[in-house]
Amino acid sequence: MKNFGGFLALLGIAAIVMNYLDRVPRLLMWIYNWGDNVAWGIKIGLVVVGGALYFLGPKEDEVVEEAPESSDVKEE
């Protein structure tokens, strides 16, 4: 879920930044059919929902190295 949430948040941030440069991501071209206010709501919603999914998603499994057992260690 973290990857998907991060993607949504970055897509929303990119859409907001690109709006000021008079560019629109092709993936979000359809949101402007309902007007600027709805488009802003969708972009802000993408950032909020994506951020929530990223920060509230389950933590990835950490790799834990096991210490060698005493029988595996050769004593001199």
Coordinates of C-alpha atoms in Angstrom, one line a residue:
M1 CA 0.0 0.0 0.0
K2 CA 2.9 2.3 0.6
N3 CA 3.9 2.2 -3.0
F4 CA 0.4 3.0 -4.3
G5 CA 0.0 5.7 -1.7
G6 CA 3.3 7.3 -2.6
F7 CA 2.3 7.2 -6.3
L8 CA -1.0 8.9 -5.6
A9 CA 0.6 11.6 -3.5
L10 CA 3.3 12.3 -6.1
L11 CA 0.7 12.4 -8.9
G12 CA -1.3 15.0 -7.0
I13 CA 1.8 17.1 -6.2
A14 CA 2.9 16.9 -9.8
A15 CA -0.5 17.9 -11.0
I16 CA -0.5 20.9 -8.7
V17 CA 3.0 22.0 -9.7
M18 CA 2.4 21.4 -13.4
N19 CA -0.8 23.5 -13.2
Y20 CA 1.3 26.6 -12.5
L21 CA 3.4 25.8 -15.5
D22 CA 0.3 25.5 -17.7
R23 CA 0.9 21.8 -18.2
V24 CA -1.5 19.0 -17.3
P25 CA -0.6 15.4 -16.9
R26 CA -2.4 13.3 -19.4
L27 CA -3.5 10.9 -16.7
L28 CA -5.5 13.7 -15.0
M29 CA -6.8 15.6 -18.1
W30 CA -10.3 14.4 -17.4
I31 CA -10.6 16.2 -14.0
Y32 CA -10.8 19.6 -15.8
N33 CA -14.1 18.7 -17.5
W34 CA -15.9 19.7 -14.3
G35 CA -14.1 23.0 -13.8
D36 CA -11.2 24.4 -11.8
N37 CA -12.6 24.0 -8.3
V38 CA -13.4 20.3 -8.8
A39 CA -10.0 19.8 -10.3
W40 CA -8.3 21.4 -7.3
G41 CA -10.4 19.2 -5.0
I42 CA -9.4 16.1 -6.8
K43 CA -5.7 17.1 -6.8
I44 CA -5.7 17.9 -3.1
G45 CA -7.7 14.7 -2.4
L46 CA -5.0 12.7 -4.3
V47 CA -2.3 14.2 -2.0
V48 CA -4.2 13.6 1.2
V49 CA -5.4 10.1 0.4
G50 CA -2.0 9.1 -1.0
G51 CA -0.2 10.5 2.0
A52 CA -2.6 8.7 4.4
L53 CA -2.0 5.4 2.6
Y54 CA 1.7 5.9 2.6
F55 CA 2.0 6.8 6.3
L56 CA -0.7 4.5 7.6
G57 CA 0.3 1.5 5.5
P58 CA 1.9 -1.5 7.0
K59 CA 5.6 -1.3 7.6
E60 CA 7.8 -3.4 5.3
D61 CA 9.3 -6.5 6.8
E62 CA 12.8 -5.8 8.1
V63 CA 15.6 -8.2 7.4
V64 CA 17.0 -9.4 10.6
E65 CA 20.3 -11.3 10.6
E66 CA 20.4 -14.1 13.1
A67 CA 23.3 -14.5 15.4
P68 CA 25.1 -17.8 14.8
E69 CA 24.3 -20.5 17.4
S70 CA 26.9 -21.6 19.8
S71 CA 27.2 -25.0 18.1
D72 CA 28.0 -23.3 14.7
V73 CA 30.9 -21.3 16.1
K74 CA 34.2 -23.2 16.1
E75 CA 36.3 -22.6 19.1
E76 CA 40.1 -22.8 18.9

